[in-house]
Structures are given as C-alpha cells and as structure tokens.
Tab-separated table of N, CA and C (backbone and C1' of nucleotides) in Angstrom:
chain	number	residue	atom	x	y	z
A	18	UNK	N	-28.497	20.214	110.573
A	18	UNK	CA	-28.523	19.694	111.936
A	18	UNK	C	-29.932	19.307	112.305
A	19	UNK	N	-30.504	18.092	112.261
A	19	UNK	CA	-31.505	17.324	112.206
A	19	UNK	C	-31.385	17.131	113.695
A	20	UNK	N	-30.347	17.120	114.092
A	20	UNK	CA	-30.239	16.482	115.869
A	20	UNK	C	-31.229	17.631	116.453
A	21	UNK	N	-32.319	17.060	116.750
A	21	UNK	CA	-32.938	16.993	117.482
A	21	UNK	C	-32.803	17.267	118.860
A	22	UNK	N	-31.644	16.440	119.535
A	22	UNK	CA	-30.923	16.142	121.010
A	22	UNK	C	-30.062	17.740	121.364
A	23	UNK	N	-30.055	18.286	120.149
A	23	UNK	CA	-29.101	19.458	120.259
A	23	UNK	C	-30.334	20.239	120.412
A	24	UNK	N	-31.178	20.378	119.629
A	24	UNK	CA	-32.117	21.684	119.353
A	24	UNK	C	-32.738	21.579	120.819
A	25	UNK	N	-33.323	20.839	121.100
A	25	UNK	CA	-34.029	20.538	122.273
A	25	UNK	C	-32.869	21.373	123.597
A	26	UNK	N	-32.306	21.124	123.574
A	26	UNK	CA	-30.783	21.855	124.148
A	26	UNK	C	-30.430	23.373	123.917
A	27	UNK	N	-30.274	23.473	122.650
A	27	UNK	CA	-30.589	25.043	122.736
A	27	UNK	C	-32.159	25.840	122.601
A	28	UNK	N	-33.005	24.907	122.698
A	28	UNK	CA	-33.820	25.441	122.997
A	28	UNK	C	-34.403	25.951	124.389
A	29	UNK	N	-33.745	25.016	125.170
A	29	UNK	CA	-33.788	25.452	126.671
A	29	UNK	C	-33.019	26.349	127.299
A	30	UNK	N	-31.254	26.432	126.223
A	30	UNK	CA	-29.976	27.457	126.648
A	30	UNK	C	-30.791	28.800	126.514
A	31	UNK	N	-31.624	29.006	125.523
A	31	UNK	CA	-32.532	30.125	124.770
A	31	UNK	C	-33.121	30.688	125.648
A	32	UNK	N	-33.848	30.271	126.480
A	32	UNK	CA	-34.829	30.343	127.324
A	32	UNK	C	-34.227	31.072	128.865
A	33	UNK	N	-32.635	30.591	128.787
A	33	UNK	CA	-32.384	31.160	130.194
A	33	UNK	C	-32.240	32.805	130.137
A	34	UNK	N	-32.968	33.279	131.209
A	34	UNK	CA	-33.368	34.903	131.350
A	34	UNK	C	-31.661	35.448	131.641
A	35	UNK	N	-31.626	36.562	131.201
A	35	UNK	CA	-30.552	37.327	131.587
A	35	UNK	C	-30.518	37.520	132.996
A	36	UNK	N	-28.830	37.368	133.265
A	36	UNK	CA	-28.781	37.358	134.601
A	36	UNK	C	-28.715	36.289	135.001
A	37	UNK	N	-28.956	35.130	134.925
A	37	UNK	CA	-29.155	33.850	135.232
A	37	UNK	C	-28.176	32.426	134.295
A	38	UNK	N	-28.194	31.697	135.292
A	38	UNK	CA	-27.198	30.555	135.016
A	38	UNK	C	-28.132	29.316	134.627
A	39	UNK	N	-27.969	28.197	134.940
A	39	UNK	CA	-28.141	26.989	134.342
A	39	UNK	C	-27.109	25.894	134.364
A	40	UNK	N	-27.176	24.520	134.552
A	40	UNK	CA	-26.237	23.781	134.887
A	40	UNK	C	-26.431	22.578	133.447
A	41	UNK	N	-25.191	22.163	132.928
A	41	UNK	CA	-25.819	21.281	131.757
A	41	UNK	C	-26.875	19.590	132.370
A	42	UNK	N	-26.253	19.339	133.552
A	42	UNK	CA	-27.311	18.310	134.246
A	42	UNK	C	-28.473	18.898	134.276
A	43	UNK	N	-28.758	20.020	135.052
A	43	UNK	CA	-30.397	20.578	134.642
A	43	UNK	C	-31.164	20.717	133.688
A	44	UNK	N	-30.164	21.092	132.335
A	44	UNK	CA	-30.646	20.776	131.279
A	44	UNK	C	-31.474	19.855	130.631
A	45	UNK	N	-30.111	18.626	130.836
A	45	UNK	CA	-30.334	17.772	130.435
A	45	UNK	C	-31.810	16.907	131.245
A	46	UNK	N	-31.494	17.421	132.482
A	46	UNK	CA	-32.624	16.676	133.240
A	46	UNK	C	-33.828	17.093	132.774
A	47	UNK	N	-34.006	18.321	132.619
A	47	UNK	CA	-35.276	18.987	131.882
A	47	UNK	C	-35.615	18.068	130.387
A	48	UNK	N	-34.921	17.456	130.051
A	48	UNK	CA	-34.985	16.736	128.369
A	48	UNK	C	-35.002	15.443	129.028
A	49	UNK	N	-35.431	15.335	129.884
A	49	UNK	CA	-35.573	13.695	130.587
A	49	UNK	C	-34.410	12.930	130.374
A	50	UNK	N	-32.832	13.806	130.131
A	50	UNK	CA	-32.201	12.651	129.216
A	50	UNK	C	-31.006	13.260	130.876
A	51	UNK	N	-31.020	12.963	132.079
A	51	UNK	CA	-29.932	13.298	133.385
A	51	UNK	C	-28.786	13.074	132.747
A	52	UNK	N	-28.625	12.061	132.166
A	52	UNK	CA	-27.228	11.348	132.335
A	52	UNK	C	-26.658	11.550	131.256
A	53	UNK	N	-27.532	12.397	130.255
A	53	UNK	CA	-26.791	12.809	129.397
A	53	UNK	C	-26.272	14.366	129.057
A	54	UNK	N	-25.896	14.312	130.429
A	54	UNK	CA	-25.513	15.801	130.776
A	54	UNK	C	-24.164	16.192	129.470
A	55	UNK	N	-23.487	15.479	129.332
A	55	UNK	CA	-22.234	15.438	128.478
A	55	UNK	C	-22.724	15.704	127.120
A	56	UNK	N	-23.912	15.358	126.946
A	56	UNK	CA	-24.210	15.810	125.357
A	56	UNK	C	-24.777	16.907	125.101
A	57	UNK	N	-25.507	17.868	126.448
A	57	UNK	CA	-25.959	19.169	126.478
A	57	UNK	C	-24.771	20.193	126.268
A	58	UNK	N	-23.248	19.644	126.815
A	58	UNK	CA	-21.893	20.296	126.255
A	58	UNK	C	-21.811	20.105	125.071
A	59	UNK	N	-21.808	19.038	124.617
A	59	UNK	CA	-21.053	18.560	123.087
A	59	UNK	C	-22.545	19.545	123.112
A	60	UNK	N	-23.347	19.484	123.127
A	60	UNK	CA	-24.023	20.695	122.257
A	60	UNK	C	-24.219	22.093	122.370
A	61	UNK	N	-23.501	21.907	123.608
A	61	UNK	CA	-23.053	23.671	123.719
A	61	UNK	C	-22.112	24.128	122.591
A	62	UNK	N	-21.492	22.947	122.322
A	62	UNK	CA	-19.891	22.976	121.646
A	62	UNK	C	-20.743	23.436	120.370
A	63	UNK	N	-21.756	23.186	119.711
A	63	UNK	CA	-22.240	23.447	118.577
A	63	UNK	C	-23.602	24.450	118.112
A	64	UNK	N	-23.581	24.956	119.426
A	64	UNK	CA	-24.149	26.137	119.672
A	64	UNK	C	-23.786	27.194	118.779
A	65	UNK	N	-22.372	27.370	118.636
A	65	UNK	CA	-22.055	28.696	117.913
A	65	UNK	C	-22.554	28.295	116.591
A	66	UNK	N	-22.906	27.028	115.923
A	66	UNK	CA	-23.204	27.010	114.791
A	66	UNK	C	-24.747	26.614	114.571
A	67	UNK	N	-25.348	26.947	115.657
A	67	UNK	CA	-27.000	27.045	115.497
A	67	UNK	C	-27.066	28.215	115.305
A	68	UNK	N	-28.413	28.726	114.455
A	68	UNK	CA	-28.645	29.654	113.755
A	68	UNK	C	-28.920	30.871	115.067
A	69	UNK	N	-29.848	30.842	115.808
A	69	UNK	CA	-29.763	31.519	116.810
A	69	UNK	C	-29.013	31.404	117.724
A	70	UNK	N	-28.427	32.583	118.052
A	70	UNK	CA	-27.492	32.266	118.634
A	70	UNK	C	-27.466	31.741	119.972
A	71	UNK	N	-27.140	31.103	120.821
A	71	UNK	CA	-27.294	30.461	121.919
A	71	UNK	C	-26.640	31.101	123.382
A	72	UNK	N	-26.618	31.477	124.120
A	72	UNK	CA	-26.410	31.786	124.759
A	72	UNK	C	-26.012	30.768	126.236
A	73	UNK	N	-24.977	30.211	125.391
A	73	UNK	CA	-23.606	29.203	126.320
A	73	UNK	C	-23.531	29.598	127.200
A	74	UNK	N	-23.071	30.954	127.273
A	74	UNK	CA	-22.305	31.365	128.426
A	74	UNK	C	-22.527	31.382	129.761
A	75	UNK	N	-24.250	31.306	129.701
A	75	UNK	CA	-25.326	31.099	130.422
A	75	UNK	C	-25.055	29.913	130.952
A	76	UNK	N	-24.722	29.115	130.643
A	76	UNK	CA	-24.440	26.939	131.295
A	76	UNK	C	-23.473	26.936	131.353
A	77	UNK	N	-23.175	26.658	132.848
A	77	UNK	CA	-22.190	26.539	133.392
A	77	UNK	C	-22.168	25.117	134.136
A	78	UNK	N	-21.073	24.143	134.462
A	78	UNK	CA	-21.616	22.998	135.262
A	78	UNK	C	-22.014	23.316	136.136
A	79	UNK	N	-22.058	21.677	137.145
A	79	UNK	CA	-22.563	21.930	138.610
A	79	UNK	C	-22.201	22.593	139.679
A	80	UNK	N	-21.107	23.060	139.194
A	80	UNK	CA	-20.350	23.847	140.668
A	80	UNK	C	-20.141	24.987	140.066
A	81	UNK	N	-21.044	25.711	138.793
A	81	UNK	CA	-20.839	27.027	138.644
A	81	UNK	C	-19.820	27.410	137.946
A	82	UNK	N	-18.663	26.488	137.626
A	82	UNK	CA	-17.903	26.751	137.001
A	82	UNK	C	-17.907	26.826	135.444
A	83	UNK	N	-17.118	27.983	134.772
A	83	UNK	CA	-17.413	28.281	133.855
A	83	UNK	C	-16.208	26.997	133.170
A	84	UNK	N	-16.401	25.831	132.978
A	84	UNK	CA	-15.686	24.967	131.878
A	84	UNK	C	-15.714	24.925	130.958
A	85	UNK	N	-16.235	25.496	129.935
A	85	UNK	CA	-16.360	25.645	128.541
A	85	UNK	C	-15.667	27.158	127.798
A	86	UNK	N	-15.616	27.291	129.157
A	86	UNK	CA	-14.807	29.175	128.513
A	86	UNK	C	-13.948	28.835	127.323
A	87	UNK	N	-13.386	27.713	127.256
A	87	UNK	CA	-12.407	27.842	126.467
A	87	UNK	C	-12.834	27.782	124.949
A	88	UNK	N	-13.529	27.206	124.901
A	88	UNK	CA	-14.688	27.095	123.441
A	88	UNK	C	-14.913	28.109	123.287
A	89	UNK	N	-15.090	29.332	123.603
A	89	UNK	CA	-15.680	30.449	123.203
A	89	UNK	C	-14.844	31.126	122.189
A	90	UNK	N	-15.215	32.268	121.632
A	90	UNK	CA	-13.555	33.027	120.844
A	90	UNK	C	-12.478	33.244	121.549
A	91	UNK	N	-12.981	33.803	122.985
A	91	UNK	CA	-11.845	33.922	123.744
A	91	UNK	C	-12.109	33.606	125.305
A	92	UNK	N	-11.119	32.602	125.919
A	92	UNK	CA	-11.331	32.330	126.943
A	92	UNK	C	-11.907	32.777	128.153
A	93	UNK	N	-12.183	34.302	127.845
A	93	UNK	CA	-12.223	35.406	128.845
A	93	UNK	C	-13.888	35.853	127.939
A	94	UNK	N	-14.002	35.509	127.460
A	94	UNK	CA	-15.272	35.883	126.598
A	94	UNK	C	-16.235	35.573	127.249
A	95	UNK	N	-16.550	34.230	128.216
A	95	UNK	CA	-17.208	33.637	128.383
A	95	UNK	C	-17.988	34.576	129.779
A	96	UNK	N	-16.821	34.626	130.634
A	96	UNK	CA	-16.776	35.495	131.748
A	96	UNK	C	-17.111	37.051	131.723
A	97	UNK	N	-16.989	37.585	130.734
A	97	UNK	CA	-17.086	38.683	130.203
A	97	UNK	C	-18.728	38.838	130.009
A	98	UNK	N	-18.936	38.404	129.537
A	98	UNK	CA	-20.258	38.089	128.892
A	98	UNK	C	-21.302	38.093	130.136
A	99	UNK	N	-20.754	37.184	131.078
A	99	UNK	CA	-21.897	36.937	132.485
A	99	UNK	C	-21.921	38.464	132.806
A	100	UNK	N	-20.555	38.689	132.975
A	100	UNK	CA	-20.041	40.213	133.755
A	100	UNK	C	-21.461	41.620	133.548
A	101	UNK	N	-21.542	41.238	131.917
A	101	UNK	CA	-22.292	41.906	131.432
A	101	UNK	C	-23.723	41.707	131.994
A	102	UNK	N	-23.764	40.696	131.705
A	102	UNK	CA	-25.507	40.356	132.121
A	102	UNK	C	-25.861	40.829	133.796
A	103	UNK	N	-24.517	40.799	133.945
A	103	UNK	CA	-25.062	41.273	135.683
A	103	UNK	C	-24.087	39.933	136.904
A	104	UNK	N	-24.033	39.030	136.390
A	104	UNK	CA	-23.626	37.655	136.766
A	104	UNK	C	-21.706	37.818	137.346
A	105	UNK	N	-21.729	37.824	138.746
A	105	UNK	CA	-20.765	37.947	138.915
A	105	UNK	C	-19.980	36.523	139.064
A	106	UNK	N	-18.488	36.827	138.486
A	106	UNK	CA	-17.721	35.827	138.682
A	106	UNK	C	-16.381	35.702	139.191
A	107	UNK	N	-16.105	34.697	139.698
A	107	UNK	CA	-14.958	34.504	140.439
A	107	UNK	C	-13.805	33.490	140.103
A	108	UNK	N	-13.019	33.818	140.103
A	108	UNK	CA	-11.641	32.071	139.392
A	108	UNK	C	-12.572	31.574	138.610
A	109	UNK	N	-13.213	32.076	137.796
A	109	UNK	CA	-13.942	31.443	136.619
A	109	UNK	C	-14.746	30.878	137.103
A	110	UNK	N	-15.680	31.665	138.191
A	110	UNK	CA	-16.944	30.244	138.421
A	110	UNK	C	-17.493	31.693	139.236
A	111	UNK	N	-18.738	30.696	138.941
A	111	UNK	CA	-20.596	31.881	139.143
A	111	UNK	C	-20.272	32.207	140.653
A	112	UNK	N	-20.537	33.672	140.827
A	112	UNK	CA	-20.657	33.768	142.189
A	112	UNK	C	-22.361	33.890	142.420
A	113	UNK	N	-22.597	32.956	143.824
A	113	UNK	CA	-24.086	33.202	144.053
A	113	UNK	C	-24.741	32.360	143.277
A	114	UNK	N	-24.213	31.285	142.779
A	114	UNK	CA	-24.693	30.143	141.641
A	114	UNK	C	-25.928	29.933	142.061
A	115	UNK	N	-25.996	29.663	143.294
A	115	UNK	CA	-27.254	28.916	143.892
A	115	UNK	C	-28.353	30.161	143.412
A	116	UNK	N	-27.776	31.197	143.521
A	116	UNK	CA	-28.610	32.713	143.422
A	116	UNK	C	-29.312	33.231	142.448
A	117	UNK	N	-28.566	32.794	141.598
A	117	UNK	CA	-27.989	33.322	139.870
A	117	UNK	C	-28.860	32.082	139.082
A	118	UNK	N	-28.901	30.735	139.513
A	118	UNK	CA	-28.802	29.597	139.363
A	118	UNK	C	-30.728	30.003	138.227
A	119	UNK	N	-30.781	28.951	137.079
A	119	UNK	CA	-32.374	29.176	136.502
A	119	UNK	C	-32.629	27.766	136.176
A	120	UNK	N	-33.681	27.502	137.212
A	120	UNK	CA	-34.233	25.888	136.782
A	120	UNK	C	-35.222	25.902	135.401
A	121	UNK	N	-34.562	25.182	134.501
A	121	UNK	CA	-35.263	25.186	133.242
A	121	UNK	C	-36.479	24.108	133.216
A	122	UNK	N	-36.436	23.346	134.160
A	122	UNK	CA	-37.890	22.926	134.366
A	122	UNK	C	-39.204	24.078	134.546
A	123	UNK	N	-38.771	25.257	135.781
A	123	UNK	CA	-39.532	26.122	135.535
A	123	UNK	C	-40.142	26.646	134.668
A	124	UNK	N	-39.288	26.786	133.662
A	124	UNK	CA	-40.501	27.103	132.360
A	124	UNK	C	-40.954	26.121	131.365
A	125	UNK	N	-40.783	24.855	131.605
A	125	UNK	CA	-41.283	23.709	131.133
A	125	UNK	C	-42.330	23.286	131.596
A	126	UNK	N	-42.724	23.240	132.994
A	126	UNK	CA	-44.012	22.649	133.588
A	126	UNK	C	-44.176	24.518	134.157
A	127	UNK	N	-44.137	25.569	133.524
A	127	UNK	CA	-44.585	26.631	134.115
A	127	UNK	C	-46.097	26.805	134.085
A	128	UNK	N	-46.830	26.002	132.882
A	128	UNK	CA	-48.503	25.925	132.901
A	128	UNK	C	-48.781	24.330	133.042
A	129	UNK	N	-48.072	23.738	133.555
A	129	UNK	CA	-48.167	22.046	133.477
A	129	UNK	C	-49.383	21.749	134.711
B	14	DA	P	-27.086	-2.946	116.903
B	14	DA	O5'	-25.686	-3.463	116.308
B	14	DA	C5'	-25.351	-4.816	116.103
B	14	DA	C4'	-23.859	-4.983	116.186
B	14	DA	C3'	-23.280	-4.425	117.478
B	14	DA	O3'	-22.165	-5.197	117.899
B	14	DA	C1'	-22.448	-3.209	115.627
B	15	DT	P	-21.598	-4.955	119.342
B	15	DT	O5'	-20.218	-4.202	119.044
B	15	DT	C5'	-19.301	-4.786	118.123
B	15	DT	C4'	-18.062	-3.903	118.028
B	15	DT	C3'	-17.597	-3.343	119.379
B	15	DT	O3'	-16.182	-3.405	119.467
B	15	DT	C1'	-17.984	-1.580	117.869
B	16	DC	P	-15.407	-2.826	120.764
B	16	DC	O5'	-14.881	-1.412	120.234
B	16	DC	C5'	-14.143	-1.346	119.025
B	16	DC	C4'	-13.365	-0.046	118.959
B	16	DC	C3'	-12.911	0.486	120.323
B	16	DC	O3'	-11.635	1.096	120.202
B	16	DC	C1'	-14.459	2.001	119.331
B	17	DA	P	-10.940	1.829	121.419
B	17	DA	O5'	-11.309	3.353	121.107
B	17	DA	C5'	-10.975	3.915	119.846
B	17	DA	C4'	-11.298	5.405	119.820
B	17	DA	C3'	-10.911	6.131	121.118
B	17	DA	O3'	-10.395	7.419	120.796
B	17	DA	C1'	-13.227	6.380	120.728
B	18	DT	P	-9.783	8.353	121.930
B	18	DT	O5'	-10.913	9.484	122.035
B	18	DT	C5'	-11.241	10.264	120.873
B	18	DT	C4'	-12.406	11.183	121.184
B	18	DT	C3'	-12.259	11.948	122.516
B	18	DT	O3'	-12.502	13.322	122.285
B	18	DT	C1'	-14.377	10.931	122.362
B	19	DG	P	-11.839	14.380	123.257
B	19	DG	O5'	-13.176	15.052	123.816
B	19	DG	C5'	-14.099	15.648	122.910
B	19	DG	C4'	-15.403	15.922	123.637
B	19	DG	C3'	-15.195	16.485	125.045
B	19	DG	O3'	-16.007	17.636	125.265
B	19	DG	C1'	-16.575	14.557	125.115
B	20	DA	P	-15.100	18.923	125.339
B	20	DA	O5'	-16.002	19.905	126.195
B	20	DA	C5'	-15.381	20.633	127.250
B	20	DA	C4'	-16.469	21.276	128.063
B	20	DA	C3'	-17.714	20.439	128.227
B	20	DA	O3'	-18.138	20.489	129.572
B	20	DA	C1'	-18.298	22.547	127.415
B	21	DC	P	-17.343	19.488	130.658
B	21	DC	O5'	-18.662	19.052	131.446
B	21	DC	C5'	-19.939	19.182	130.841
B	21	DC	C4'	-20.963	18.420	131.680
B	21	DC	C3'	-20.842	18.688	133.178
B	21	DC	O3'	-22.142	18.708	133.772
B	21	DC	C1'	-20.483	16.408	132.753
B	22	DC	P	-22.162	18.898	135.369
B	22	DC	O5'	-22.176	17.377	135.840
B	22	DC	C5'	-23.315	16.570	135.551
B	22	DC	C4'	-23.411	15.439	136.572
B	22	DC	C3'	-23.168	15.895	138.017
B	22	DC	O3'	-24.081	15.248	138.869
B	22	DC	C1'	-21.553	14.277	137.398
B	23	DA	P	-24.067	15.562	140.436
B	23	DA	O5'	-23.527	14.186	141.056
B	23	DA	C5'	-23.970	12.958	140.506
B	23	DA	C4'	-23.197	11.803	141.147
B	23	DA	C3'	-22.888	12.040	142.618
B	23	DA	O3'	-23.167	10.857	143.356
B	23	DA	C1'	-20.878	11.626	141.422
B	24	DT	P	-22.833	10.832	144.911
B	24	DT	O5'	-21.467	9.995	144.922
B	24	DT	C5'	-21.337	8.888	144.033
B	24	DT	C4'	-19.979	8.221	144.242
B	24	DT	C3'	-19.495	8.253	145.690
B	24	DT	O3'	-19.069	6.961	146.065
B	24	DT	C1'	-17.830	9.116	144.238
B	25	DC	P	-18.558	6.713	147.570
B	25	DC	O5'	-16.992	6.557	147.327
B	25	DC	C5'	-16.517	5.893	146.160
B	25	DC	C4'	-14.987	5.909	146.140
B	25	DC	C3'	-14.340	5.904	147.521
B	25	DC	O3'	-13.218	5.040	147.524
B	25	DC	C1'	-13.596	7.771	146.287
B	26	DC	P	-12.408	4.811	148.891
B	26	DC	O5'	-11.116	5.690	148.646
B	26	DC	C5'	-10.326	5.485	147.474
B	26	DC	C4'	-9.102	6.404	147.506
B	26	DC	C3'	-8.475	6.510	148.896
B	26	DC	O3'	-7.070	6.493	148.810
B	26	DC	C1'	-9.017	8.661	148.072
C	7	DA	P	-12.603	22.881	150.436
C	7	DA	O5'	-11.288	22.685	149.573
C	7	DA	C5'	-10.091	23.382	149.905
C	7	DA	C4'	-8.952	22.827	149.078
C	7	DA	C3'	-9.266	22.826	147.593
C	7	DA	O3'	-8.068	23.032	146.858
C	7	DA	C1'	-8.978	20.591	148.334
C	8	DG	P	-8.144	23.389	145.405
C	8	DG	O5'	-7.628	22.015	144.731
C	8	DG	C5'	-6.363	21.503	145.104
C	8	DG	C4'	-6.155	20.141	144.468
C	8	DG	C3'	-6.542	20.075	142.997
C	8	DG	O3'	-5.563	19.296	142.302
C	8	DG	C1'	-7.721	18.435	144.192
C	9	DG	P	-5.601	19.151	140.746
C	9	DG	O5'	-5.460	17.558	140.660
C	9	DG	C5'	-4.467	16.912	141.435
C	9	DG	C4'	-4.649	15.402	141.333
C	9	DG	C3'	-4.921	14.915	139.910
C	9	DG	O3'	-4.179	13.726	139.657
C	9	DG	C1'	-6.710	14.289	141.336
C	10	DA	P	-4.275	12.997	138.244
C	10	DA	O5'	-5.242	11.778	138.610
C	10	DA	C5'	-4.980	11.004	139.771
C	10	DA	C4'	-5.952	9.830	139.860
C	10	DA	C3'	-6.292	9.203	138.504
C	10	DA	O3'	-6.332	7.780	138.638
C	10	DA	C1'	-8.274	9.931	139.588
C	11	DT	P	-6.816	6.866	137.440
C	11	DT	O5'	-8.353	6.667	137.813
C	11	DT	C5'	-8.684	6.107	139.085
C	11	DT	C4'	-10.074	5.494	139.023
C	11	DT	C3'	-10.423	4.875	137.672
C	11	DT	O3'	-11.103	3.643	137.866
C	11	DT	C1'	-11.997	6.562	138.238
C	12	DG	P	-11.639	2.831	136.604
C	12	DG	O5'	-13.206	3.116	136.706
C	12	DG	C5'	-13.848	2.949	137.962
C	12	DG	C4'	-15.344	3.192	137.830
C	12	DG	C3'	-15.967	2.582	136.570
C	12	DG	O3'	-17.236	2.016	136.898
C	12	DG	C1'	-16.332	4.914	136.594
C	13	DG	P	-18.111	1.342	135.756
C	13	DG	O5'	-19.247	2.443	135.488
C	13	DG	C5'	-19.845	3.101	136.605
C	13	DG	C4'	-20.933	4.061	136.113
C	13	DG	C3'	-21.614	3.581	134.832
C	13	DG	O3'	-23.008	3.847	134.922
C	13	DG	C1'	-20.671	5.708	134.491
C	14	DC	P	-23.994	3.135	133.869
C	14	DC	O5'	-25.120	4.231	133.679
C	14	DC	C5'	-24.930	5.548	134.102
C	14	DC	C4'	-25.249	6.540	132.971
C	14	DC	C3'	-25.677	5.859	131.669
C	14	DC	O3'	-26.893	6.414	131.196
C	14	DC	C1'	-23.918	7.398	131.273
C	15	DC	P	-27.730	5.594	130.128
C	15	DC	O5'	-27.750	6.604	128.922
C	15	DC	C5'	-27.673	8.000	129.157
C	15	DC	C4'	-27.172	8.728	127.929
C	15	DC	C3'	-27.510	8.037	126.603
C	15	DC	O3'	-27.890	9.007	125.656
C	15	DC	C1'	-25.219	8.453	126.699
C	16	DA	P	-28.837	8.562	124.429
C	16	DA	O5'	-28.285	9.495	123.259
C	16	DA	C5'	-28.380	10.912	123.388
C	16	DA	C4'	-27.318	11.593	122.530
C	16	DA	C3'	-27.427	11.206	121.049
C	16	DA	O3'	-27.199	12.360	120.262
C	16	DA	C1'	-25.269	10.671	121.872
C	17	DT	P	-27.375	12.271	118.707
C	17	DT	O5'	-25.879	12.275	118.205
C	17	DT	C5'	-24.995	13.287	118.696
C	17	DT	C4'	-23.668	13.222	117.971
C	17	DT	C3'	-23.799	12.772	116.508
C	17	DT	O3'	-23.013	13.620	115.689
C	17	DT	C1'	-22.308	11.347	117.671
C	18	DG	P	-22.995	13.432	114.112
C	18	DG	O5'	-21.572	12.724	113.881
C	18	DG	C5'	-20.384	13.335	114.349
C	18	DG	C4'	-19.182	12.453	114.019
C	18	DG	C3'	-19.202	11.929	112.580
C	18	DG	O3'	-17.884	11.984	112.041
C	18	DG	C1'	-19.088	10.129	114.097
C	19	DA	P	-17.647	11.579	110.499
C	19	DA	O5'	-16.657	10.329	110.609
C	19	DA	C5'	-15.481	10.448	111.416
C	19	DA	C4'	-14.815	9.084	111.539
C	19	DA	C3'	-14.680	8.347	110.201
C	19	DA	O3'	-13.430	7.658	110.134
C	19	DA	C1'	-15.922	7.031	111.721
DNA sequence: ATCATGACCATCC
DNA sequence: AGGATGGCCATGA
C-alpha cells in the first residue's frame, strides 16, 4: 500500500487522543483534500489492513454518527469501543460530538 | 481515458 | 425529520 492518500489518513486517525472523535471531512480537510471526505472512508475501510492499527472507531461523520459500524467485525464493535474510551453513544451516534469532537488540524499547525 | 463505486457532505423537498 | 439528488475525488477494472 504505496497510497499515500490512505497513510496520510491513518496517520491523522492515529493521532486522535482517546476519548475523542473526528469527522472524515475534518480529516480530509486537514490533508487539504475537503472534498475528498469519501476517500478518508474508503480508507477507513482499509484501515484494518494497515499495519498499525487504526483506530476507526474514532471517525465518525458529520453528525457524529457512527456509519461505518458496519465494517467493523461486529456492528456493535464500533460503539463498544467508544463506550470504552469514555465516548458516550446514542442510536449509534456520538453523544456531545461537538464535546468529544478532535480537530486534527490542531495537531498539524500545533507548532505552525 | 472512461465507467462504476464508495465508512461523505451539503442542499433541497 | 428523513429521503432523494448532485458533487467531489481517489481507486480499480
């Protein structure tokens, strides 16, 4: 996996602190690439097969909702997982998103 | 190069 | 509130 577009992607999923969310538009916006919010999924989708492991569960879309649960091993995995970190959730979506929420620009221009 | 697809996003109804 | 539509862009065939 040479993609580049992915690593750059989990390199930022990597980065989000426990406890904390992330939106794949933020992501992506952080990689200067906004509009290619859809490919920060397709590379969530291939997350499980980056060597470190990535921590998906963490990116959630814009409204907090956990849409990718289903990719996980188990649909409930995904949710489970926040549960753990501290991250409460509701009908499958972040409670306190705005709260919970981790701008990955922050640690991009954190010494900029 | 073109077509189809996708863990999205914004807008419209 | 929830469904449908368009757009945007990278990846693979």
């Amino acid at each position: 996996m040479d993609t580049n577009f992915y690593e750059q992607v989990y390199e930022i999923a990597r980065l989000i602190p426990k406890g904390r969310v992330t939106s794949y538009g933020a992501i992506a916006k952080s990689l200067g690439a906004a509009k290619s919010s859809r490919m920060v999924g397709h590379a969530m989708a291939y997350a499980g097969t980056a060597h470190p492991k990535v921590p998906a569960h963490r990116v959630v879309n814009s409204s907090g909702l956990l849409t990718g649960k289903f990719h996980f091993e188990t649909p409930e995995r995904m949710e489970e997982l926040l549960l753990e970190e501290g991250v409460e959730v509701k009908n499958d979506k972040v409670v306190n998103f705005k709260k919970v929420f981790w701008n990955p620009l922050d640690e991009i221009n954190v010494d900029e």
